[in-house]
Amino acid sequence: MAPDSVTARAYGKVNLHLGVGDAREDGYHELTTVFQAVDLYEDVTLTRESSQRGTLGLTVESMFGDDVPTDASNLAWRGVELVREIAREHAARGAELLSEPDVGLRIEIAKGVPVAGGMAGGSADAAAAMTAAAEFFWPAQALPVAELRSRSVALGADVPFCLLGGTALGTGIGENLTPVLTRGRYHWVMVTNRKGLSTPQVFKKLDEQRGEVALGTRPEVRAGDPDPILKALGSGDPEQLAVHLANDLQAPAISLLPELRETLGIARQAGALNAIVSGSGPTVAVLCRDADHASEVLSNITGSARGVRAVLACSPAAGASVMSNN
């Protein structure tokens, strides 16, 4: 029997290594990245209304007070619709579902990941929504987990990782994932910024900067091979990990939002092992030795830069999962 309400949780991420290839003819870039899930999360609750059909609305509560779309453009809404589409395909092939694909569902999101912060908050919404929606259609033993994960890239390159969680090496546009052996726990201060950055704009700026490299007016700096970061993760030593943090999108993000350079400097002056722009930014991920050190660095950062929003985080975290099913 289908539940009346399901809450699922998915976590944000940090890119410990983000190497970006040159733009392809289709405009995408080949990536070599090491994802790690952090324990800042999104909770998505779906509530069934059997007397109605389709997705009936979406509400959002954000700890950061961000402006989030509440219409069909929201990735959680799109995630639910993608699962409906897959359910329709299964029904057409004769599969027995717990609910008919057009069952009425309302969506509630409780956000704990910064919006437009380079931490995959929207992708985590999609992953949590897909995980919750699947509970309305398939018995647990029949969940098409591999299919849901492979189809989820249609919503965004980070969605497959938000479903998987943990630590993974991503290639392609980030959707081809290989789990990575990791030892230990890593402690972070995530310094957010009220000014979001558009991921397409950051990639565009990267292409412009690489054009300057080709003209000889800018030195070339690339993240290179991920093997050193993978080795550091196997050691469980945050000081080894700190040495090898790399992000090809950091320079273009700083170019578009110069205050990030100051944030990175403040983090290092505050005693961090290292600091890096997370993904396409503008969140800055500040790596610390342990939980006590992270609390000290957080205090130093917020004391040095008034108005800065910063939160503690720990990694790696799990993949998307159901938290309650009623």
mmCIF file of C-alpha atoms in Angstrom:
data_model
loop_
_atom_site.group_PDB
_atom_site.id
_atom_site.type_symbol
_atom_site.label_atom_id
_atom_site.label_comp_id
_atom_site.label_asym_id
_atom_site.label_seq_id
_atom_site.Cartn_x
_atom_site.Cartn_y
_atom_site.Cartn_z
ATOM 1 C CA MET A 1 0.000 0.000 0.000
ATOM 2 C CA ALA A 2 1.288 3.459 -0.898
ATOM 3 C CA PRO A 3 2.137 5.762 2.031
ATOM 4 C CA ASP A 4 0.305 9.003 2.777
ATOM 5 C CA SER A 5 3.504 10.951 3.392
ATOM 6 C CA VAL A 6 7.227 10.377 2.801
ATOM 7 C CA THR A 7 10.208 12.474 3.911
ATOM 8 C CA ALA A 8 13.578 11.887 2.260
ATOM 9 C CA ARG A 9 16.922 13.529 2.927
ATOM 10 C CA ALA A 10 19.871 14.270 0.619
ATOM 11 C CA TYR A 11 23.134 16.042 1.369
ATOM 12 C CA GLY A 12 25.152 18.835 -0.189
ATOM 13 C CA LYS A 13 28.679 18.310 -1.506
ATOM 14 C CA VAL A 14 32.114 19.796 -1.762
ATOM 15 C CA ASN A 15 34.443 19.231 -4.714
ATOM 16 C CA LEU A 16 37.797 18.301 -3.215
ATOM 17 C CA HIS A 17 39.272 18.231 -6.706
ATOM 18 C CA LEU A 18 37.654 19.788 -9.764
ATOM 19 C CA GLY A 19 39.533 19.570 -13.024
ATOM 20 C CA VAL A 20 37.722 21.093 -16.003
ATOM 21 C CA GLY A 21 38.559 20.222 -19.592
ATOM 22 C CA ASP A 22 38.234 22.643 -22.494
ATOM 23 C CA ALA A 23 34.750 23.333 -23.852
ATOM 24 C CA ARG A 24 33.375 20.672 -26.192
ATOM 25 C CA GLU A 25 31.452 21.427 -29.381
ATOM 26 C CA ASP A 26 28.180 20.972 -27.483
ATOM 27 C CA GLY A 27 29.257 23.594 -24.943
ATOM 28 C CA TYR A 28 29.765 21.146 -22.082
ATOM 29 C CA HIS A 29 33.105 20.547 -20.384
ATOM 30 C CA GLU A 30 34.615 17.203 -19.501
ATOM 31 C CA LEU A 31 35.193 17.034 -15.749
ATOM 32 C CA THR A 32 37.433 15.036 -13.486
ATOM 33 C CA THR A 33 36.199 15.659 -9.992
ATOM 34 C CA VAL A 34 36.282 14.145 -6.534
ATOM 35 C CA PHE A 35 32.964 14.703 -4.781
ATOM 36 C CA GLN A 36 32.429 14.353 -1.065
ATOM 37 C CA ALA A 37 29.028 14.680 0.586
ATOM 38 C CA VAL A 38 28.849 16.991 3.611
ATOM 39 C CA ASP A 39 26.299 16.815 6.407
ATOM 40 C CA LEU A 40 24.354 19.926 5.391
ATOM 41 C CA TYR A 41 21.127 18.541 4.035
ATOM 42 C CA GLU A 42 17.803 19.098 2.320
ATOM 43 C CA ASP A 43 14.621 17.378 3.553
ATOM 44 C CA VAL A 44 11.821 16.905 1.035
ATOM 45 C CA THR A 45 8.377 15.753 2.168
ATOM 46 C CA LEU A 46 5.767 14.511 -0.282
ATOM 47 C CA THR A 47 2.156 14.244 0.876
ATOM 48 C CA ARG A 48 -0.426 12.249 -1.077
ATOM 49 C CA GLU A 49 -3.846 13.641 -1.915
ATOM 50 C CA SER A 50 -5.648 10.802 -3.678
ATOM 51 C CA SER A 51 -8.647 12.925 -4.676
ATOM 52 C CA GLN A 52 -6.433 15.071 -6.928
ATOM 53 C CA ARG A 53 -3.914 14.420 -9.686
ATOM 54 C CA GLY A 54 -0.408 15.614 -10.460
ATOM 55 C CA THR A 55 1.930 17.825 -8.458
ATOM 56 C CA LEU A 56 -0.274 20.193 -6.484
ATOM 57 C CA GLY A 57 2.202 22.771 -5.204
ATOM 58 C CA LEU A 58 5.518 23.343 -3.462
ATOM 59 C CA THR A 59 6.540 25.226 -0.335
ATOM 60 C CA VAL A 60 10.063 26.013 0.875
ATOM 61 C CA GLU A 61 11.582 26.791 4.253
ATOM 62 C CA SER A 62 15.247 27.837 4.113
ATOM 63 C CA MET A 63 17.590 28.399 7.056
ATOM 64 C CA PHE A 64 19.447 30.909 4.880
ATOM 65 C CA GLY A 65 16.359 32.927 3.900
ATOM 66 C CA ASP A 66 17.092 32.430 0.214
ATOM 67 C CA ASP A 67 14.666 33.090 -2.614
ATOM 68 C CA VAL A 68 13.782 29.679 -4.063
ATOM 69 C CA PRO A 69 11.331 29.051 -6.947
ATOM 70 C CA THR A 70 8.136 27.284 -5.922
ATOM 71 C CA ASP A 71 6.864 26.403 -9.385
ATOM 72 C CA ALA A 72 7.604 23.622 -11.879
ATOM 73 C CA SER A 73 11.118 25.004 -12.469
ATOM 74 C CA ASN A 74 12.184 23.860 -8.977
ATOM 75 C CA LEU A 75 14.455 20.807 -9.193
ATOM 76 C CA ALA A 76 12.452 18.958 -6.532
ATOM 77 C CA TRP A 77 9.285 19.409 -8.608
ATOM 78 C CA ARG A 78 11.168 18.242 -11.699
ATOM 79 C CA GLY A 79 12.519 15.272 -9.751
ATOM 80 C CA VAL A 80 8.999 14.179 -8.831
ATOM 81 C CA GLU A 81 7.890 14.525 -12.445
ATOM 82 C CA LEU A 82 10.866 12.467 -13.647
ATOM 83 C CA VAL A 83 9.928 9.646 -11.266
ATOM 84 C CA ARG A 84 6.321 9.849 -12.505
ATOM 85 C CA GLU A 85 7.611 9.474 -16.070
ATOM 86 C CA ILE A 86 9.634 6.395 -15.126
ATOM 87 C CA ALA A 87 6.600 4.968 -13.279
ATOM 88 C CA ARG A 88 4.444 5.458 -16.390
ATOM 89 C CA GLU A 89 7.014 3.583 -18.472
ATOM 90 C CA HIS A 90 7.052 0.714 -15.968
ATOM 91 C CA ALA A 91 3.237 0.599 -15.891
ATOM 92 C CA ALA A 92 3.134 0.463 -19.697
ATOM 93 C CA ARG A 93 5.358 -2.624 -19.511
ATOM 94 C CA GLY A 94 2.940 -4.281 -17.105
ATOM 95 C CA ALA A 95 4.602 -3.526 -13.761
ATOM 96 C CA GLU A 96 2.312 -3.312 -10.732
ATOM 97 C CA LEU A 97 2.715 0.019 -8.913
ATOM 98 C CA LEU A 98 1.611 1.034 -5.430
ATOM 99 C CA SER A 99 -0.024 4.200 -6.832
ATOM 100 C CA GLU A 100 -1.087 5.236 -10.288
ATOM 101 C CA PRO A 101 1.531 7.587 -11.818
ATOM 102 C CA ASP A 102 -0.626 10.733 -11.673
ATOM 103 C CA VAL A 103 -1.350 10.471 -7.936
ATOM 104 C CA GLY A 104 -1.717 13.897 -6.325
ATOM 105 C CA LEU A 105 1.390 14.967 -4.408
ATOM 106 C CA ARG A 106 2.311 18.107 -2.491
ATOM 107 C CA ILE A 107 5.974 19.011 -1.977
ATOM 108 C CA GLU A 108 7.554 20.630 1.090
ATOM 109 C CA ILE A 109 11.269 21.445 1.193
ATOM 110 C CA ALA A 110 13.313 22.262 4.291
ATOM 111 C CA LYS A 111 16.618 23.630 3.012
ATOM 112 C CA GLY A 112 19.893 23.439 4.902
ATOM 113 C CA VAL A 113 22.277 23.887 1.946
ATOM 114 C CA PRO A 114 23.039 27.373 0.572
ATOM 115 C CA VAL A 115 21.268 28.311 -2.668
ATOM 116 C CA ALA A 116 23.505 28.977 -5.703
ATOM 117 C CA GLY A 117 26.483 28.264 -3.472
ATOM 118 C CA GLY A 118 28.350 25.568 -5.388
ATOM 119 C CA MET A 119 27.266 22.902 -2.888
ATOM 120 C CA ALA A 120 24.547 21.193 -4.986
ATOM 121 C CA GLY A 121 21.616 22.316 -2.841
ATOM 122 C CA GLY A 122 19.217 22.191 -5.776
ATOM 123 C CA SER A 123 20.588 18.828 -6.861
ATOM 124 C CA ALA A 124 20.094 17.519 -3.312
ATOM 125 C CA ASP A 125 16.470 18.685 -3.510
ATOM 126 C CA ALA A 126 16.069 16.702 -6.731
ATOM 127 C CA ALA A 127 17.710 13.624 -5.214
ATOM 128 C CA ALA A 128 15.561 13.749 -2.072
ATOM 129 C CA ALA A 129 12.394 14.347 -4.118
ATOM 130 C CA MET A 130 13.168 11.408 -6.402
ATOM 131 C CA THR A 131 13.875 9.163 -3.420
ATOM 132 C CA ALA A 132 10.611 10.156 -1.735
ATOM 133 C CA ALA A 133 8.553 9.878 -4.928
ATOM 134 C CA ALA A 134 9.820 6.370 -5.644
ATOM 135 C CA GLU A 135 8.242 5.244 -2.352
ATOM 136 C CA PHE A 136 4.792 6.008 -3.768
ATOM 137 C CA PHE A 137 5.214 3.736 -6.771
ATOM 138 C CA TRP A 138 7.468 0.761 -6.036
ATOM 139 C CA PRO A 139 7.724 -1.752 -3.200
ATOM 140 C CA ALA A 140 11.164 -1.535 -1.582
ATOM 141 C CA GLN A 141 12.342 -4.784 -3.167
ATOM 142 C CA ALA A 142 11.380 -3.512 -6.633
ATOM 143 C CA LEU A 143 12.917 -0.017 -6.504
ATOM 144 C CA PRO A 144 14.714 0.642 -9.825
ATOM 145 C CA VAL A 145 17.675 2.294 -8.073
ATOM 146 C CA ALA A 146 20.134 2.047 -10.981
ATOM 147 C CA GLU A 147 17.573 3.426 -13.430
ATOM 148 C CA LEU A 148 16.644 6.328 -11.185
ATOM 149 C CA ARG A 149 20.316 7.224 -10.787
ATOM 150 C CA SER A 150 21.126 6.991 -14.500
ATOM 151 C CA ARG A 151 18.075 9.036 -15.510
ATOM 152 C CA SER A 152 18.675 11.685 -12.833
ATOM 153 C CA VAL A 153 21.469 13.356 -14.836
ATOM 154 C CA ALA A 154 18.684 14.886 -16.959
ATOM 155 C CA LEU A 155 18.052 17.182 -13.976
ATOM 156 C CA GLY A 156 21.691 18.171 -13.480
ATOM 157 C CA ALA A 157 25.189 16.731 -13.442
ATOM 158 C CA ASP A 158 25.368 16.691 -9.609
ATOM 159 C CA VAL A 159 22.092 14.840 -9.025
ATOM 160 C CA PRO A 160 23.527 11.308 -9.496
ATOM 161 C CA PHE A 161 26.142 12.022 -6.824
ATOM 162 C CA CYS A 162 23.553 13.434 -4.409
ATOM 163 C CA LEU A 163 21.678 10.151 -4.783
ATOM 164 C CA LEU A 164 24.876 8.138 -4.191
ATOM 165 C CA GLY A 165 26.590 10.207 -1.469
ATOM 166 C CA GLY A 166 29.834 9.330 0.281
ATOM 167 C CA THR A 167 32.956 10.059 -1.770
ATOM 168 C CA ALA A 168 33.228 9.453 -5.494
ATOM 169 C CA LEU A 169 35.356 10.164 -8.527
ATOM 170 C CA GLY A 170 33.228 11.754 -11.229
ATOM 171 C CA THR A 171 34.021 11.915 -14.940
ATOM 172 C CA GLY A 172 32.102 12.910 -18.055
ATOM 173 C CA ILE A 173 30.140 15.948 -16.932
ATOM 174 C CA GLY A 174 30.334 14.516 -13.416
ATOM 175 C CA GLU A 175 27.672 11.841 -13.855
ATOM 176 C CA ASN A 176 29.972 8.824 -14.280
ATOM 177 C CA LEU A 177 30.713 7.894 -10.676
ATOM 178 C CA THR A 178 33.195 5.544 -9.064
ATOM 179 C CA PRO A 179 33.018 5.240 -5.248
ATOM 180 C CA VAL A 180 36.291 6.178 -3.508
ATOM 181 C CA LEU A 181 37.758 4.559 -0.394
ATOM 182 C CA THR A 182 37.965 7.168 2.344
ATOM 183 C CA ARG A 183 39.253 6.983 5.889
ATOM 184 C CA GLY A 184 38.411 9.337 8.699
ATOM 185 C CA ARG A 185 36.061 12.287 9.031
ATOM 186 C CA TYR A 186 36.796 15.767 7.735
ATOM 187 C CA HIS A 187 35.697 18.968 9.434
ATOM 188 C CA TRP A 188 34.809 22.127 7.553
ATOM 189 C CA VAL A 189 33.612 25.669 7.977
ATOM 190 C CA MET A 190 31.390 26.597 5.040
ATOM 191 C CA VAL A 191 31.448 30.342 4.447
ATOM 192 C CA THR A 192 28.434 31.336 2.375
ATOM 193 C CA ASN A 193 27.780 34.486 0.389
ATOM 194 C CA ARG A 194 24.507 36.302 -0.098
ATOM 195 C CA LYS A 195 25.461 36.920 -3.724
ATOM 196 C CA GLY A 196 24.927 33.747 -5.711
ATOM 197 C CA LEU A 197 26.976 32.788 -8.743
ATOM 198 C CA SER A 198 25.553 31.330 -11.930
ATOM 199 C CA THR A 199 27.319 28.085 -12.838
ATOM 200 C CA PRO A 200 27.042 28.735 -16.619
ATOM 201 C CA GLN A 201 28.574 32.196 -16.118
ATOM 202 C CA VAL A 202 31.486 30.730 -14.151
ATOM 203 C CA PHE A 203 32.203 28.212 -16.923
ATOM 204 C CA LYS A 204 31.942 30.986 -19.507
ATOM 205 C CA LYS A 205 34.483 33.065 -17.583
ATOM 206 C CA LEU A 206 36.775 30.016 -17.404
ATOM 207 C CA ASP A 207 36.627 29.717 -21.193
ATOM 208 C CA GLU A 208 37.467 33.420 -21.517
ATOM 209 C CA GLN A 209 40.433 33.054 -19.177
ATOM 210 C CA ARG A 210 41.712 30.063 -21.110
ATOM 211 C CA GLY A 211 41.464 32.160 -24.254
ATOM 212 C CA GLU A 212 43.841 34.603 -22.553
ATOM 213 C CA VAL A 213 46.181 31.688 -21.816
ATOM 214 C CA ALA A 214 46.197 30.810 -25.507
ATOM 215 C CA LEU A 215 47.151 34.413 -26.299
ATOM 216 C CA GLY A 216 49.993 34.286 -23.795
ATOM 217 C CA THR A 217 48.497 36.991 -21.580
ATOM 218 C CA ARG A 218 47.640 34.696 -18.669
ATOM 219 C CA PRO A 219 49.548 31.785 -17.072
ATOM 220 C CA GLU A 220 47.905 28.371 -17.297
ATOM 221 C CA VAL A 221 46.926 26.754 -14.014
ATOM 222 C CA ARG A 222 45.021 23.464 -13.985
ATOM 223 C CA ALA A 223 43.965 21.085 -11.237
ATOM 224 C CA GLY A 224 45.802 18.199 -12.877
ATOM 225 C CA ASP A 225 45.615 14.540 -11.900
ATOM 226 C CA PRO A 226 43.302 13.529 -9.007
ATOM 227 C CA ASP A 227 45.600 10.734 -7.764
ATOM 228 C CA PRO A 228 47.193 12.837 -4.970
ATOM 229 C CA ILE A 229 43.791 13.696 -3.503
ATOM 230 C CA LEU A 230 42.680 10.075 -3.719
ATOM 231 C CA LYS A 231 45.811 8.987 -1.873
ATOM 232 C CA ALA A 232 45.235 11.649 0.789
ATOM 233 C CA LEU A 233 41.654 10.434 1.296
ATOM 234 C CA GLY A 234 42.984 6.932 1.846
ATOM 235 C CA SER A 235 45.266 8.209 4.600
ATOM 236 C CA GLY A 236 42.482 9.871 6.603
ATOM 237 C CA ASP A 237 44.856 12.770 7.346
ATOM 238 C CA PRO A 238 43.215 16.207 6.855
ATOM 239 C CA GLU A 239 46.636 17.892 6.605
ATOM 240 C CA GLN A 240 47.508 15.712 3.606
ATOM 241 C CA LEU A 241 44.107 16.409 2.082
ATOM 242 C CA ALA A 242 44.562 20.166 2.556
ATOM 243 C CA VAL A 243 47.705 20.237 0.407
ATOM 244 C CA HIS A 244 45.934 18.775 -2.612
ATOM 245 C CA LEU A 245 42.601 20.663 -2.711
ATOM 246 C CA ALA A 246 42.188 22.033 -6.252
ATOM 247 C CA ASN A 247 39.437 23.713 -8.278
ATOM 248 C CA ASP A 248 39.738 24.995 -11.842
ATOM 249 C CA LEU A 249 36.579 27.082 -11.307
ATOM 250 C CA GLN A 250 38.067 29.048 -8.418
ATOM 251 C CA ALA A 251 39.853 31.645 -10.577
ATOM 252 C CA PRO A 252 36.793 32.470 -12.714
ATOM 253 C CA ALA A 253 34.576 32.561 -9.616
ATOM 254 C CA ILE A 254 36.947 35.078 -7.994
ATOM 255 C CA SER A 255 37.000 37.110 -11.207
ATOM 256 C CA LEU A 256 33.199 37.366 -11.135
ATOM 257 C CA LEU A 257 33.021 37.952 -7.366
ATOM 258 C CA PRO A 258 36.354 39.492 -6.223
ATOM 259 C CA GLU A 259 35.364 39.505 -2.541
ATOM 260 C CA LEU A 260 35.938 35.729 -2.578
ATOM 261 C CA ARG A 261 39.678 36.423 -2.589
ATOM 262 C CA GLU A 262 39.267 38.266 0.710
ATOM 263 C CA THR A 263 37.165 35.424 2.150
ATOM 264 C CA LEU A 264 39.854 32.876 1.233
ATOM 265 C CA GLY A 265 42.500 35.082 2.848
ATOM 266 C CA ILE A 266 40.475 35.554 6.034
ATOM 267 C CA ALA A 267 39.964 31.788 6.285
ATOM 268 C CA ARG A 268 43.683 31.100 6.063
ATOM 269 C CA GLN A 269 44.470 33.860 8.557
ATOM 270 C CA ALA A 270 41.881 32.296 10.875
ATOM 271 C CA GLY A 271 44.040 29.174 11.097
ATOM 272 C CA ALA A 272 42.491 26.926 8.437
ATOM 273 C CA LEU A 273 44.528 24.096 6.959
ATOM 274 C CA ASN A 274 43.363 25.344 3.563
ATOM 275 C CA ALA A 275 40.368 26.973 1.938
ATOM 276 C CA ILE A 276 38.874 26.551 -1.518
ATOM 277 C CA VAL A 277 35.885 27.789 -3.481
ATOM 278 C CA SER A 278 33.324 24.970 -3.507
ATOM 279 C CA GLY A 279 32.375 23.980 -7.050
ATOM 280 C CA SER A 280 31.326 27.027 -9.031
ATOM 281 C CA GLY A 281 31.047 29.067 -5.819
ATOM 282 C CA PRO A 282 30.522 31.316 -4.074
ATOM 283 C CA THR A 283 30.612 29.163 -0.917
ATOM 284 C CA VAL A 284 34.146 28.821 0.445
ATOM 285 C CA ALA A 285 34.985 25.438 1.997
ATOM 286 C CA VAL A 286 37.465 25.802 4.867
ATOM 287 C CA LEU A 287 39.222 22.600 5.939
ATOM 288 C CA CYS A 288 40.168 22.155 9.608
ATOM 289 C CA ARG A 289 42.041 19.553 11.675
ATOM 290 C CA ASP A 290 39.143 18.398 13.832
ATOM 291 C CA ALA A 291 35.840 19.507 15.341
ATOM 292 C CA ASP A 292 37.421 21.749 18.001
ATOM 293 C CA HIS A 293 39.669 23.401 15.434
ATOM 294 C CA ALA A 294 36.662 23.975 13.146
ATOM 295 C CA SER A 295 34.781 25.737 15.965
ATOM 296 C CA GLU A 296 37.809 27.936 16.621
ATOM 297 C CA VAL A 297 38.213 28.802 12.936
ATOM 298 C CA LEU A 298 34.498 29.578 12.646
ATOM 299 C CA SER A 299 34.760 31.989 15.566
ATOM 300 C CA ASN A 300 37.836 33.645 14.067
ATOM 301 C CA ILE A 301 36.200 34.045 10.647
ATOM 302 C CA THR A 302 32.959 35.536 11.929
ATOM 303 C CA GLY A 303 34.929 37.826 14.225
ATOM 304 C CA SER A 304 37.103 39.094 11.374
ATOM 305 C CA ALA A 305 34.433 39.596 8.746
ATOM 306 C CA ARG A 306 31.155 41.037 9.950
ATOM 307 C CA GLY A 307 28.054 39.894 8.119
ATOM 308 C CA VAL A 308 29.647 36.680 6.920
ATOM 309 C CA ARG A 309 27.453 33.594 7.157
ATOM 310 C CA ALA A 310 29.386 30.497 8.151
ATOM 311 C CA VAL A 311 28.326 27.041 9.314
ATOM 312 C CA LEU A 312 30.111 23.929 10.514
ATOM 313 C CA ALA A 313 30.009 20.786 8.390
ATOM 314 C CA CYS A 314 31.476 17.310 8.442
ATOM 315 C CA SER A 315 32.185 14.830 5.651
ATOM 316 C CA PRO A 316 31.657 12.326 4.193
ATOM 317 C CA ALA A 317 27.877 12.057 4.526
ATOM 318 C CA ALA A 318 25.496 9.432 3.143
ATOM 319 C CA GLY A 319 23.442 9.275 -0.024
ATOM 320 C CA ALA A 320 19.778 10.158 -0.351
ATOM 321 C CA SER A 321 17.511 8.089 1.889
ATOM 322 C CA VAL A 322 13.982 7.910 3.277
ATOM 323 C CA MET A 323 13.698 9.377 6.766
ATOM 324 C CA SER A 324 10.031 8.608 7.427
ATOM 325 C CA ASN A 325 7.251 6.793 5.606
ATOM 326 C CA ASN A 326 3.704 7.019 6.949
#
